[in-house]
CSV table of C-alpha atoms in Angstrom, one decimal:
chain,number,residue,atom,x,y,z
A,12,MET,CA,150.3,42.5,91.2
A,13,THR,CA,149.0,39.7,89.1
A,14,LYS,CA,146.7,40.8,86.3
A,15,LYS,CA,143.2,39.5,86.6
A,16,SER,CA,141.0,39.8,83.6
A,17,ALA,CA,137.4,38.9,83.1
A,18,LYS,CA,135.5,38.9,79.8
A,19,THR,CA,131.9,39.7,79.2
A,20,ALA,CA,131.1,38.3,75.8
A,21,VAL,CA,128.1,38.3,73.5
A,22,GLY,CA,125.3,36.5,75.3
A,23,PHE,CA,126.2,37.8,78.8
A,24,ALA,CA,124.9,40.9,80.5
A,25,ALA,CA,126.8,44.2,79.7
A,26,CYS,CA,126.7,47.5,81.4
A,27,VAL,CA,124.9,49.8,78.9
A,28,LEU,CA,124.1,53.4,79.0
A,29,LEU,CA,120.8,54.9,77.8
A,30,VAL,CA,120.1,58.4,76.6
A,31,GLY,CA,117.5,59.9,78.9
A,32,ALA,CA,115.0,62.7,78.6
A,33,GLY,CA,116.4,63.7,75.2
A,34,LEU,CA,119.1,65.7,76.9
A,35,GLY,CA,122.1,63.4,76.3
A,36,PHE,CA,122.0,62.2,79.9
A,37,LEU,CA,122.9,58.6,80.6
A,38,GLU,CA,121.4,56.0,82.9
A,39,VAL,CA,122.8,52.5,83.5
A,40,ALA,CA,120.7,49.6,82.4
A,41,ALA,CA,121.3,45.9,81.9
A,42,ALA,CA,121.3,44.8,78.3
A,43,GLU,CA,123.0,42.5,75.8
A,44,PRO,CA,124.2,43.0,72.3
A,45,ALA,CA,122.2,41.2,69.6
A,46,VAL,CA,123.3,37.6,69.4
A,47,ALA,CA,122.8,37.8,65.6
A,48,LEU,CA,125.8,40.1,65.3
A,49,LYS,CA,128.1,37.1,65.4
A,50,GLN,CA,126.5,35.9,62.2
A,51,LEU,CA,127.5,39.2,60.6
A,52,GLY,CA,131.1,38.7,61.5
A,53,LEU,CA,130.9,41.0,64.5
A,54,HIS,CA,131.8,40.0,68.1
A,55,TYR,CA,131.6,42.2,71.3
A,56,GLU,CA,133.5,41.6,74.5
A,57,MET,CA,134.0,43.7,77.6
A,58,HIS,CA,137.3,43.1,79.4
A,59,GLU,CA,137.7,44.1,83.0
A,60,VAL,CA,141.3,44.5,84.3
A,61,LYS,CA,142.7,45.6,87.6
A,62,ASP,CA,146.4,46.1,86.9
A,63,PRO,CA,148.1,48.6,86.7
A,64,ARG,CA,144.7,50.2,87.4
A,65,VAL,CA,141.0,49.2,87.2
A,66,ASN,CA,139.7,49.5,83.6
A,67,ARG,CA,136.8,48.4,81.5
A,68,ILE,CA,137.7,47.8,77.8
A,69,HIS,CA,135.1,47.4,75.2
A,70,VAL,CA,136.2,45.4,72.1
A,71,LEU,CA,134.4,44.9,68.8
A,72,ARG,CA,136.1,42.4,66.5
A,73,LEU,CA,135.0,42.7,62.9
A,74,ASP,CA,135.8,40.0,60.3
A,75,LEU,CA,135.5,41.7,57.0
A,76,ARG,CA,135.9,38.4,55.2
A,77,VAL,CA,132.3,37.5,56.2
A,78,GLY,CA,131.1,40.3,53.9
A,79,LYS,CA,127.8,41.0,55.6
A,80,LEU,CA,128.7,44.4,57.1
A,81,LYS,CA,129.7,47.6,55.4
A,82,PRO,CA,131.9,50.1,57.3
A,83,ALA,CA,130.4,53.6,56.6
A,84,VAL,CA,131.7,56.9,57.9
A,85,VAL,CA,128.9,59.4,58.6
A,86,VAL,CA,129.8,63.1,58.9
A,87,GLY,CA,127.4,65.7,60.3
A,88,ALA,CA,125.8,68.4,58.1
A,89,ASP,CA,127.8,71.3,56.8
A,90,PRO,CA,126.5,74.4,58.7
A,91,ASP,CA,127.9,77.2,56.5
A,92,GLY,CA,128.2,76.1,52.9
A,93,ASP,CA,131.4,77.6,51.5
A,94,GLY,CA,132.4,78.9,55.0
A,95,PRO,CA,135.2,77.5,57.0
A,96,ALA,CA,133.3,75.0,59.1
A,97,GLU,CA,133.4,71.4,57.8
A,98,THR,CA,130.6,70.1,60.0
A,99,ALA,CA,128.5,70.8,63.1
A,100,LEU,CA,128.7,68.7,66.2
A,101,THR,CA,125.8,66.1,66.3
A,102,SER,CA,124.7,63.4,68.8
A,103,PRO,CA,126.5,60.2,67.7
A,104,LEU,CA,123.2,58.4,68.1
A,105,LYS,CA,121.7,60.7,65.5
A,106,LEU,CA,124.7,60.2,63.2
A,107,ALA,CA,124.3,56.4,63.6
A,108,ALA,CA,120.5,56.4,63.0
A,109,GLY,CA,119.0,53.9,60.6
A,110,SER,CA,117.7,50.4,60.7
A,111,SER,CA,120.7,49.0,58.9
A,112,VAL,CA,123.2,50.3,61.5
A,113,VAL,CA,124.4,47.7,64.1
A,114,ALA,CA,127.3,49.5,65.7
A,115,PHE,CA,129.3,52.8,65.8
A,116,ILE,CA,132.4,54.2,67.3
A,117,ASN,CA,133.9,57.7,67.5
A,118,THR,CA,136.8,58.6,65.2
A,119,ASN,CA,138.5,62.0,64.4
A,120,PRO,CA,139.6,64.8,66.7
A,121,TRP,CA,138.4,68.3,65.9
A,122,ASP,CA,138.4,71.9,67.1
A,123,SER,CA,136.2,75.0,67.3
A,124,PHE,CA,136.9,78.3,65.7
A,125,PRO,CA,138.5,81.3,67.5
A,126,ASP,CA,136.4,84.4,68.3
A,127,ALA,CA,137.6,87.9,67.7
A,128,GLU,CA,139.9,87.7,70.7
A,129,GLY,CA,141.3,84.4,69.6
A,130,ARG,CA,139.5,82.3,72.2
A,131,ARG,CA,138.0,78.9,71.4
A,132,ASN,CA,134.8,77.6,73.0
A,133,ARG,CA,135.6,74.0,73.9
A,134,ARG,CA,132.4,73.4,75.9
A,135,TRP,CA,131.1,71.3,73.1
A,136,PHE,CA,127.4,71.5,72.2
A,137,ALA,CA,125.2,70.1,69.4
A,138,GLY,CA,125.1,72.3,66.4
A,139,GLN,CA,128.6,73.9,67.1
A,140,PRO,CA,130.5,74.5,63.9
A,141,VAL,CA,133.9,72.8,64.0
A,142,ASP,CA,137.0,72.0,61.9
A,143,ILE,CA,137.7,68.2,61.5
A,144,SER,CA,141.3,67.2,62.0
A,145,GLY,CA,142.6,65.0,59.2
A,146,LEU,CA,140.9,62.7,56.7
A,147,ALA,CA,137.1,62.4,56.6
A,148,SER,CA,135.7,60.5,53.7
A,149,SER,CA,132.2,59.1,53.3
A,150,SER,CA,131.3,56.9,50.3
A,151,GLY,CA,134.4,58.1,48.6
A,152,ARG,CA,133.5,61.8,49.0
A,153,ILE,CA,136.2,63.7,50.9
A,154,ARG,CA,134.8,66.1,53.5
A,155,SER,CA,138.2,66.8,55.1
A,156,ALA,CA,141.5,66.3,53.4
A,157,SER,CA,144.3,64.2,54.9
A,158,GLN,CA,147.2,66.2,56.3
A,159,SER,CA,150.9,65.4,55.9
A,160,HIS,CA,151.4,65.3,59.7
A,161,GLY,CA,148.2,63.3,60.3
A,162,ALA,CA,147.5,59.6,60.8
A,163,SER,CA,144.8,58.2,58.5
A,164,VAL,CA,142.6,55.1,58.8
A,165,TRP,CA,140.8,54.1,55.6
A,166,PHE,CA,139.1,51.3,53.8
A,167,ASP,CA,140.4,50.8,50.3
A,168,GLY,CA,138.7,49.7,47.1
A,169,THR,CA,139.2,46.1,47.9
A,170,GLY,CA,137.5,46.4,51.3
A,171,ARG,CA,140.8,46.1,53.3
A,172,LEU,CA,141.4,48.4,56.3
A,173,ARG,CA,144.6,50.3,56.2
A,174,LEU,CA,146.5,52.6,58.6
A,175,GLY,CA,149.1,55.3,58.1
A,176,VAL,CA,150.9,57.6,58.3
A,177,ALA,CA,152.6,58.6,61.6
A,178,PRO,CA,155.1,61.4,61.7
A,179,GLY,CA,158.4,60.1,60.3
A,180,ASP,CA,156.9,57.3,58.4
A,181,ASP,CA,157.8,56.9,54.7
A,182,GLN,CA,154.3,55.6,53.7
A,183,GLU,CA,152.2,57.6,51.4
A,184,GLN,CA,148.9,59.3,52.4
A,185,PRO,CA,145.9,57.5,51.0
A,186,GLU,CA,145.0,58.4,47.4
A,187,GLU,CA,141.4,59.6,47.1
A,188,ARG,CA,140.7,57.2,44.2
A,189,ARG,CA,141.8,54.3,46.3
A,190,LEU,CA,139.7,54.9,49.4
A,191,THR,CA,136.0,54.6,50.2
A,192,GLU,CA,135.6,55.4,53.9
A,193,GLY,CA,138.3,57.5,55.6
A,194,MET,CA,139.1,58.8,59.1
A,195,ALA,CA,142.0,60.1,61.1
A,196,GLY,CA,143.5,59.7,64.6
A,197,PHE,CA,146.4,61.2,66.5
A,198,GLY,CA,149.1,58.6,65.7
A,199,LEU,CA,150.0,54.9,65.6
A,200,VAL,CA,150.4,53.0,68.8
A,201,MET,CA,151.4,49.8,66.9
A,202,LYS,CA,153.2,49.4,63.7
A,203,GLU,CA,154.1,46.0,62.0
A,204,GLY,CA,153.4,44.1,65.2
A,205,LYS,CA,155.4,46.3,67.6
A,206,VAL,CA,154.3,48.9,70.1
A,207,VAL,CA,155.8,52.2,68.9
A,208,VAL,CA,155.1,54.5,71.9
A,209,GLY,CA,157.2,54.7,75.0
A,210,GLU,CA,156.1,53.9,78.6
A,211,GLY,CA,154.4,56.4,80.8
A,212,GLY,CA,152.4,59.4,79.9
A,213,ALA,CA,148.9,60.7,80.7
A,214,VAL,CA,146.0,58.4,81.5
A,215,HIS,CA,142.8,59.1,79.6
A,216,PRO,CA,139.7,57.4,78.1
A,217,ARG,CA,140.9,56.0,74.8
A,218,THR,CA,139.5,54.9,71.4
A,219,SER,CA,141.6,52.8,69.1
A,220,ILE,CA,141.2,51.1,65.7
A,221,GLY,CA,143.5,48.2,64.9
A,222,VAL,CA,143.9,45.7,62.1
A,223,ASP,CA,145.6,42.4,61.4
A,224,ARG,CA,148.4,41.9,58.9
A,225,THR,CA,145.9,41.0,56.1
A,226,GLY,CA,143.7,44.1,56.5
A,227,ARG,CA,140.7,41.8,56.9
A,228,ILE,CA,140.3,41.6,60.7
A,229,ALA,CA,139.6,44.9,62.5
A,230,TRP,CA,139.3,45.7,66.2
A,231,LEU,CA,137.4,48.8,67.4
A,232,VAL,CA,138.2,49.4,71.0
A,233,VAL,CA,137.0,51.9,73.6
A,234,VAL,CA,138.6,52.2,77.1
A,235,ASP,CA,136.5,54.0,79.7
A,236,GLY,CA,138.3,56.4,81.9
A,237,ARG,CA,138.3,59.3,84.4
A,238,GLN,CA,136.0,57.2,86.7
A,239,ARG,CA,137.9,56.4,89.8
A,240,GLY,CA,137.5,52.9,91.1
A,241,PHE,CA,135.3,52.0,88.0
A,242,SER,CA,137.5,52.6,85.0
A,243,GLU,CA,140.4,55.0,85.1
A,244,GLY,CA,141.9,55.0,81.5
A,245,MET,CA,145.2,54.1,79.9
A,246,ASN,CA,148.3,55.8,78.6
A,247,LEU,CA,149.3,55.3,75.0
A,248,HIS,CA,151.9,52.6,75.8
A,249,GLU,CA,149.3,50.6,77.7
A,250,LEU,CA,146.8,51.1,74.8
A,251,GLY,CA,149.4,49.7,72.4
A,252,LEU,CA,150.0,46.7,74.6
A,253,ARG,CA,146.3,46.0,74.7
A,254,MET,CA,145.9,46.2,70.9
A,255,LYS,CA,148.9,43.9,70.5
A,256,LYS,CA,147.3,41.4,72.9
A,257,LEU,CA,144.1,41.4,70.8
A,258,GLY,CA,146.1,40.4,67.7
A,259,CYS,CA,146.6,43.7,65.9
A,260,TRP,CA,149.5,44.3,63.4
A,261,ASP,CA,148.9,48.0,63.3
A,262,ALA,CA,146.8,50.2,65.6
A,263,MET,CA,145.8,53.9,65.7
A,264,ASN,CA,145.1,56.1,68.6
A,265,MET,CA,141.9,57.9,67.7
A,266,ASP,CA,140.2,60.8,69.5
A,267,GLY,CA,139.7,59.9,73.2
A,268,GLY,CA,138.7,61.6,76.4
A,269,GLY,CA,135.1,62.5,76.6
A,270,SER,CA,134.7,61.7,72.9
A,271,SER,CA,135.3,57.9,73.4
A,272,VAL,CA,132.0,56.2,72.7
A,273,MET,CA,130.8,52.8,71.4
A,274,GLY,CA,127.2,52.0,70.4
A,275,LEU,CA,125.7,48.6,69.6
A,276,VAL,CA,122.2,47.3,68.7
A,277,ASN,CA,120.7,45.3,71.5
A,278,GLU,CA,118.5,42.2,71.4
A,279,GLU,CA,115.4,44.4,70.9
A,280,GLY,CA,117.0,46.1,67.9
A,281,GLU,CA,117.6,49.4,69.7
A,282,MET,CA,120.9,51.3,69.4
A,283,GLN,CA,122.5,51.9,72.8
A,284,VAL,CA,125.7,53.3,74.1
A,285,PHE,CA,127.6,50.3,75.5
A,286,ASN,CA,130.5,52.1,77.3
A,287,SER,CA,130.5,54.7,80.1
A,288,PRO,CA,131.6,58.1,78.6
A,289,SER,CA,133.4,60.4,80.9
A,290,ASP,CA,131.6,63.7,80.1
A,291,ARG,CA,129.3,65.2,82.7
A,292,ARG,CA,126.4,67.6,82.3
A,293,LEU,CA,124.6,69.0,85.3
A,294,GLY,CA,126.3,66.3,87.4
A,295,ARG,CA,125.2,63.4,85.2
A,296,ARG,CA,127.0,61.4,82.6
A,297,SER,CA,126.3,62.5,79.0
A,298,VAL,CA,127.2,61.6,75.4
A,299,ARG,CA,129.3,64.2,73.8
A,300,PRO,CA,128.2,65.5,70.3
A,301,LEU,CA,130.7,64.5,67.6
A,302,PRO,CA,131.6,65.7,64.1
A,303,MET,CA,131.5,62.1,62.6
A,304,VAL,CA,131.4,58.4,63.5
A,305,LEU,CA,132.3,55.1,61.9
A,306,THR,CA,129.2,52.9,61.6
A,307,LEU,CA,128.9,49.3,60.7
A,308,ARG,CA,125.8,48.6,58.5
A,309,LYS,CA,124.2,45.5,57.3
A,310,LEU,CA,125.0,45.0,53.6
A,311,GLY,CA,122.6,46.9,51.5
A,312,GLY,CA,122.0,49.7,54.0
A,313,GLU,CA,123.7,52.8,52.8
A,314,PRO,CA,124.7,55.9,54.8
A,315,LYS,CA,122.9,59.2,54.5
A,316,ALA,CA,124.1,61.1,51.5
A,317,PRO,CA,127.0,63.3,52.6
A,318,THR,CA,126.5,67.1,52.2
A,319,GLY,CA,129.1,69.7,51.7
A,320,LYS,CA,132.5,69.6,50.0
A,321,PRO,CA,136.1,69.4,51.2
A,322,LYS,CA,137.4,72.7,52.4
A,323,SER,CA,141.0,73.8,52.2
A,324,LYS,CA,142.8,74.4,55.5
A,325,PRO,CA,146.2,75.8,56.3
A,326,GLU,CA,149.0,73.4,56.8
A,327,GLN,CA,149.9,73.2,60.5
A,328,ASN,CA,153.6,73.6,61.5
């Protein structure tokens, strides 16, 4: 089958999801991202592809050289002080609140804590205490330490975006003094211009962060999935190929599934969810609460002061 691709760029109608009734439900509405975003070095496109399966791919291209947007990680509040939880799940729209925020995307995976019988509640809800997987740093303050087996994404002191390390890589983990904002994913899908995951594998909604060779051009990508005939998702090899096609030198697979979400400010200055998340609640689509998000803020707009401190966690085998 010949691949057919259509692009919905800034200035054209996009399929947008609104939070309804304060319950996290979503309703489809027609809207457009703010045209002024291009002047800030940010450009949004929605790609529709039909081969090897139907998919809707949301792409934010950020030119860090423009210098008008500040990447800022926002982590939810610490619910237990010196206890084991690093944060509590929070609506991403609340995490991305503030007049200076123009976009956000989900980042790290996480997990809940086992009960007395060793069972974990993975029916995620707002306020649920969780343990963040991998690096989480906001304004240089570490909320969750990087792990030797993890895959970190961070902005260094020069403002460049950097990615590493995947298992088996010989790169060093980011030094705390050299990073400002930090996140973590599951692993690289591209390294030094090459796709590094094999063909096949499970198809899911995906979130990826990629960067060019200079560290100055970034791509934030969400692939909708689990919606038959509308957008069905990708395997990791397909995700790597897509990031390569966009122009990435390195690209990371972030948390995906029902966590995959992208928000943008529309022409009325309102923050909206621009993709179609796969979670359902009472039969309707809903936005999953998250431990943290990566926001893009107009320069001069600072993130909320992070609370809590990094907590030690056992090394996983």
